[in-house]
C-alpha positions as YAML, in Angstrom:
chain: A
units: angstrom
residues:
- id: 1
  name: UNK
  ca: [26.60, 4.30, -18.69]
- id: 2
  name: UNK
  ca: [26.14, 0.75, -17.87]
- id: 3
  name: UNK
  ca: [27.09, -0.53, -13.99]
- id: 4
  name: UNK
  ca: [27.83, 2.33, -11.77]
- id: 5
  name: UNK
  ca: [29.33, 2.59, -8.33]
- id: 6
  name: UNK
  ca: [29.91, -1.10, -7.31]
- id: 7
  name: UNK
  ca: [29.81, -2.14, -3.42]
- id: 8
  name: UNK
  ca: [30.81, -5.94, -2.87]
- id: 9
  name: UNK
  ca: [30.71, -8.30, 0.16]
- id: 10
  name: UNK
  ca: [31.40, -12.12, 0.29]
- id: 11
  name: UNK
  ca: [29.41, -14.37, 2.07]
- id: 12
  name: UNK
  ca: [27.89, -18.04, 1.74]
- id: 13
  name: UNK
  ca: [30.60, -18.84, -0.73]
- id: 14
  name: UNK
  ca: [29.63, -15.93, -3.02]
- id: 15
  name: UNK
  ca: [30.68, -12.57, -4.13]
- id: 16
  name: UNK
  ca: [27.78, -10.32, -4.40]
- id: 17
  name: UNK
  ca: [28.38, -6.88, -6.32]
- id: 18
  name: UNK
  ca: [25.33, -4.16, -5.72]
- id: 19
  name: UNK
  ca: [25.42, -1.74, -8.72]
- id: 20
  name: UNK
  ca: [23.27, 1.26, -9.97]
- id: 21
  name: UNK
  ca: [22.23, -0.25, -13.67]
- id: 22
  name: UNK
  ca: [21.90, 2.63, -15.92]
- id: 23
  name: UNK
  ca: [20.94, 1.21, -19.31]
- id: 24
  name: UNK
  ca: [21.72, 3.02, -22.64]
- id: 25
  name: UNK
  ca: [18.86, 3.79, -24.71]
- id: 26
  name: UNK
  ca: [18.98, 1.57, -28.20]
- id: 27
  name: UNK
  ca: [21.43, -0.64, -26.32]
- id: 28
  name: UNK
  ca: [18.83, -3.49, -26.36]
- id: 29
  name: UNK
  ca: [19.70, -3.80, -22.71]
- id: 30
  name: UNK
  ca: [15.97, -3.78, -20.81]
- id: 31
  name: UNK
  ca: [16.95, -3.10, -17.58]
- id: 32
  name: UNK
  ca: [15.92, 0.05, -15.37]
- id: 33
  name: UNK
  ca: [17.45, 2.71, -13.30]
- id: 34
  name: UNK
  ca: [17.88, 1.28, -10.28]
- id: 35
  name: UNK
  ca: [20.13, -0.94, -8.03]
- id: 36
  name: UNK
  ca: [20.83, -4.47, -9.02]
- id: 37
  name: UNK
  ca: [22.81, -7.58, -7.51]
- id: 38
  name: UNK
  ca: [24.96, -10.09, -9.50]
- id: 39
  name: UNK
  ca: [27.02, -12.98, -7.78]
- id: 40
  name: UNK
  ca: [29.75, -15.15, -8.56]
- id: 41
  name: UNK
  ca: [31.41, -18.37, -6.52]
- id: 42
  name: UNK
  ca: [34.39, -17.14, -4.46]
- id: 43
  name: UNK
  ca: [36.10, -20.24, -6.00]
- id: 44
  name: UNK
  ca: [35.58, -18.65, -9.34]
- id: 45
  name: UNK
  ca: [37.39, -15.65, -8.14]
- id: 46
  name: UNK
  ca: [35.09, -13.62, -10.27]
- id: 47
  name: UNK
  ca: [36.43, -14.33, -13.63]
- id: 48
  name: UNK
  ca: [34.31, -13.26, -16.70]
- id: 49
  name: UNK
  ca: [31.66, -15.65, -17.28]
- id: 50
  name: UNK
  ca: [31.09, -16.77, -13.63]
- id: 51
  name: UNK
  ca: [28.56, -14.22, -12.83]
- id: 52
  name: UNK
  ca: [25.05, -14.41, -12.63]
- id: 53
  name: UNK
  ca: [22.78, -11.37, -12.53]
- id: 54
  name: UNK
  ca: [19.45, -11.31, -10.05]
- id: 55
  name: UNK
  ca: [16.40, -11.55, -12.78]
- id: 56
  name: UNK
  ca: [12.80, -13.11, -12.38]
- id: 57
  name: UNK
  ca: [13.46, -14.34, -9.05]
- id: 58
  name: UNK
  ca: [16.59, -15.96, -9.19]
- id: 59
  name: UNK
  ca: [20.35, -15.51, -10.12]
- id: 60
  name: UNK
  ca: [19.67, -17.15, -13.32]
- id: 61
  name: UNK
  ca: [20.72, -14.29, -15.99]
- id: 62
  name: UNK
  ca: [24.12, -13.87, -17.45]
- id: 63
  name: UNK
  ca: [26.27, -11.40, -15.95]
- id: 64
  name: UNK
  ca: [27.50, -10.55, -19.27]
- id: 65
  name: UNK
  ca: [24.56, -9.01, -21.39]
- id: 66
  name: UNK
  ca: [21.92, -10.64, -19.55]
- id: 67
  name: UNK
  ca: [18.97, -8.78, -17.90]
- id: 68
  name: UNK
  ca: [18.67, -7.79, -14.28]
- id: 69
  name: UNK
  ca: [15.68, -6.92, -12.27]
- id: 70
  name: UNK
  ca: [15.60, -4.32, -9.51]
- id: 71
  name: UNK
  ca: [16.17, -5.80, -5.87]
- id: 72
  name: UNK
  ca: [14.37, -2.62, -4.02]
- id: 73
  name: UNK
  ca: [10.82, -2.07, -3.71]
- id: 74
  name: UNK
  ca: [10.46, 1.77, -4.77]
- id: 75
  name: UNK
  ca: [6.98, 2.07, -6.02]
- id: 76
  name: UNK
  ca: [5.36, 4.80, -3.72]
- id: 77
  name: UNK
  ca: [8.91, 5.50, -2.26]
- id: 78
  name: UNK
  ca: [10.49, 8.92, -1.62]
- id: 79
  name: UNK
  ca: [13.49, 6.83, -2.83]
- id: 80
  name: UNK
  ca: [13.38, 8.27, -6.40]
- id: 81
  name: UNK
  ca: [16.07, 6.64, -8.71]
- id: 82
  name: UNK
  ca: [18.63, 4.98, -6.14]
- id: 83
  name: UNK
  ca: [21.89, 4.90, -6.92]
- id: 84
  name: UNK
  ca: [25.73, 4.53, -5.25]
- id: 85
  name: UNK
  ca: [24.89, 1.03, -3.55]
- id: 86
  name: UNK
  ca: [26.67, 0.47, -0.16]
- id: 87
  name: UNK
  ca: [26.50, -2.99, 1.25]
- id: 88
  name: UNK
  ca: [27.08, -4.26, 4.87]
- id: 89
  name: UNK
  ca: [26.62, -7.00, 7.05]
- id: 90
  name: UNK
  ca: [25.08, -5.45, 10.55]
- id: 91
  name: UNK
  ca: [25.76, -7.58, 13.45]
- id: 92
  name: UNK
  ca: [23.23, -5.78, 15.63]
- id: 93
  name: UNK
  ca: [20.21, -6.40, 13.14]
- id: 94
  name: UNK
  ca: [21.51, -9.57, 11.94]
- id: 95
  name: UNK
  ca: [20.65, -8.61, 8.49]
- id: 96
  name: UNK
  ca: [22.22, -6.90, 5.51]
- id: 97
  name: UNK
  ca: [22.15, -3.31, 5.25]
- id: 98
  name: UNK
  ca: [22.25, -1.61, 1.84]
- id: 99
  name: UNK
  ca: [22.67, 2.25, 1.88]
- id: 100
  name: UNK
  ca: [22.07, 4.31, -1.35]
- id: 101
  name: UNK
  ca: [21.50, 7.76, -2.25]
- id: 102
  name: UNK
  ca: [18.20, 8.76, -3.78]
- id: 103
  name: UNK
  ca: [16.77, 12.38, -4.98]
- id: 104
  name: UNK
  ca: [15.75, 13.54, -1.45]
- id: 105
  name: UNK
  ca: [18.62, 12.33, 0.57]
- id: 106
  name: UNK
  ca: [20.07, 8.84, 1.93]
- id: 107
  name: UNK
  ca: [18.12, 5.67, 2.47]
- id: 108
  name: UNK
  ca: [18.87, 2.08, 3.45]
- id: 109
  name: UNK
  ca: [17.02, -1.28, 3.24]
- id: 110
  name: UNK
  ca: [17.27, -4.71, 4.75]
- id: 111
  name: UNK
  ca: [17.38, -7.81, 4.18]
- id: 112
  name: UNK
  ca: [18.20, -11.34, 5.91]
- id: 113
  name: UNK
  ca: [19.10, -13.16, 2.95]
- id: 114
  name: UNK
  ca: [20.85, -11.46, 0.01]
- id: 115
  name: UNK
  ca: [19.76, -14.30, -2.53]
- id: 116
  name: UNK
  ca: [16.00, -13.46, -2.16]
- id: 117
  name: UNK
  ca: [13.58, -10.39, -3.05]
- id: 118
  name: UNK
  ca: [13.18, -10.06, 0.82]
- id: 119
  name: UNK
  ca: [14.55, -6.30, 0.80]
- id: 120
  name: UNK
  ca: [12.72, -3.77, 2.84]
- id: 121
  name: UNK
  ca: [10.94, -0.52, 1.51]
- id: 122
  name: UNK
  ca: [14.15, 1.85, 1.49]
- id: 123
  name: UNK
  ca: [14.05, 4.28, 4.19]
- id: 124
  name: UNK
  ca: [15.34, 7.79, 4.65]
- id: 125
  name: UNK
  ca: [17.88, 8.37, 7.35]
- id: 126
  name: UNK
  ca: [19.46, 11.46, 6.36]
- id: 127
  name: UNK
  ca: [18.03, 14.73, 4.33]
- id: 128
  name: UNK
  ca: [20.62, 15.43, 1.63]
- id: 129
  name: UNK
  ca: [18.92, 16.62, -1.57]
- id: 130
  name: UNK
  ca: [20.57, 15.74, -4.71]
- id: 131
  name: UNK
  ca: [18.96, 16.13, -7.88]
- id: 132
  name: UNK
  ca: [21.18, 17.12, -11.10]
- id: 133
  name: UNK
  ca: [17.80, 19.01, -12.51]
- id: 134
  name: UNK
  ca: [17.73, 21.36, -9.43]
- id: 135
  name: UNK
  ca: [21.08, 21.96, -8.19]
- id: 136
  name: UNK
  ca: [22.84, 25.17, -9.33]
- id: 137
  name: UNK
  ca: [26.66, 26.09, -9.84]
- id: 138
  name: UNK
  ca: [28.26, 25.97, -6.43]
- id: 139
  name: UNK
  ca: [25.35, 23.89, -4.75]
- id: 140
  name: UNK
  ca: [26.94, 21.56, -2.46]
- id: 141
  name: UNK
  ca: [26.04, 18.16, -2.72]
- id: 142
  name: UNK
  ca: [26.53, 15.20, -0.39]
- id: 143
  name: UNK
  ca: [27.07, 11.71, -1.45]
- id: 144
  name: UNK
  ca: [29.22, 8.34, -1.88]
- id: 145
  name: UNK
  ca: [28.36, 7.41, 1.88]
- id: 146
  name: UNK
  ca: [29.57, 4.66, 3.59]
- id: 147
  name: UNK
  ca: [28.96, 3.09, 6.85]
- id: 148
  name: UNK
  ca: [31.89, 2.10, 9.34]
- id: 149
  name: UNK
  ca: [31.82, 0.16, 12.60]
- id: 150
  name: UNK
  ca: [35.68, 0.40, 14.37]
- id: 151
  name: UNK
  ca: [34.51, -2.41, 16.26]
- id: 152
  name: UNK
  ca: [34.17, -4.71, 13.57]
- id: 153
  name: UNK
  ca: [37.04, -6.83, 11.73]
- id: 154
  name: UNK
  ca: [36.39, -5.52, 8.29]
- id: 155
  name: UNK
  ca: [34.74, -3.25, 5.86]
- id: 156
  name: UNK
  ca: [31.95, -5.33, 5.51]
- id: 157
  name: UNK
  ca: [30.53, -5.82, 8.64]
- id: 158
  name: UNK
  ca: [28.91, -2.81, 10.81]
- id: 159
  name: UNK
  ca: [27.48, -2.74, 14.45]
- id: 160
  name: UNK
  ca: [25.10, -0.91, 16.33]
- id: 161
  name: UNK
  ca: [26.99, 2.38, 16.37]
- id: 162
  name: UNK
  ca: [29.60, 3.34, 14.06]
- id: 163
  name: UNK
  ca: [30.10, 6.38, 11.62]
- id: 164
  name: UNK
  ca: [28.50, 7.57, 8.17]
- id: 165
  name: UNK
  ca: [31.62, 8.69, 5.89]
- id: 166
  name: UNK
  ca: [30.66, 10.60, 2.93]
- id: 167
  name: UNK
  ca: [31.97, 13.36, 0.22]
- id: 168
  name: UNK
  ca: [30.87, 16.96, -0.38]
- id: 169
  name: UNK
  ca: [31.46, 19.17, -2.92]
- id: 170
  name: UNK
  ca: [30.25, 21.99, -5.03]
- id: 171
  name: UNK
  ca: [28.33, 21.49, -8.26]
- id: 172
  name: UNK
  ca: [30.39, 23.06, -11.13]
- id: 173
  name: UNK
  ca: [28.63, 24.07, -14.29]
- id: 174
  name: UNK
  ca: [28.66, 20.77, -16.47]
- id: 175
  name: UNK
  ca: [29.18, 18.56, -13.73]
- id: 176
  name: UNK
  ca: [30.39, 17.91, -10.21]
- id: 177
  name: UNK
  ca: [33.44, 19.43, -8.49]
- id: 178
  name: UNK
  ca: [35.81, 18.29, -6.25]
- id: 179
  name: UNK
  ca: [34.74, 16.68, -3.15]
- id: 180
  name: UNK
  ca: [36.17, 16.73, 0.42]
- id: 181
  name: UNK
  ca: [35.52, 13.74, 2.86]
- id: 182
  name: UNK
  ca: [33.33, 13.96, 6.15]
- id: 183
  name: UNK
  ca: [32.27, 11.75, 8.78]
- id: 184
  name: UNK
  ca: [29.16, 11.62, 11.16]
- id: 185
  name: UNK
  ca: [28.39, 9.83, 14.03]
- id: 186
  name: UNK
  ca: [25.39, 7.76, 13.56]
- id: 187
  name: UNK
  ca: [23.00, 6.62, 16.36]
...
């Protein structure tokens, strides 16, 4: 499937793109099912060939075909198979907040520096089970979440209060169905 549901933020002269990586068996790609990050300089305008993936402790792997390493410490965590990353800078925490969907619900991780492996272990903040193996046709699922603070100048920033926007929809035989957008006030 390749890179899925990317989320981007611009800071420090770089465009950072967070994505779920689902290596295709037999493709020669040695990544893992997790959240990865790549970056390109703003001056490059994200042109092909300007991207570097995070791997082996640095942004040094080619964005086109290079290997990447998961950025989240998920060993022993309830956050299994993290996906659908959403990145913002939170002015209240003075940290970057990465949201994700895992099998048992919604999680977040924080980091003070996007260019290091300093991400906190994922913490669950909403129970919304989603597991393709256990959902039956007609079961509802909640995902595609985004944090929004109306007192911030852009969608790349959040603060102490705001909303969680997400979609909800019924599972249909063979896949997911139509979804509707919802919002929830966060504390």
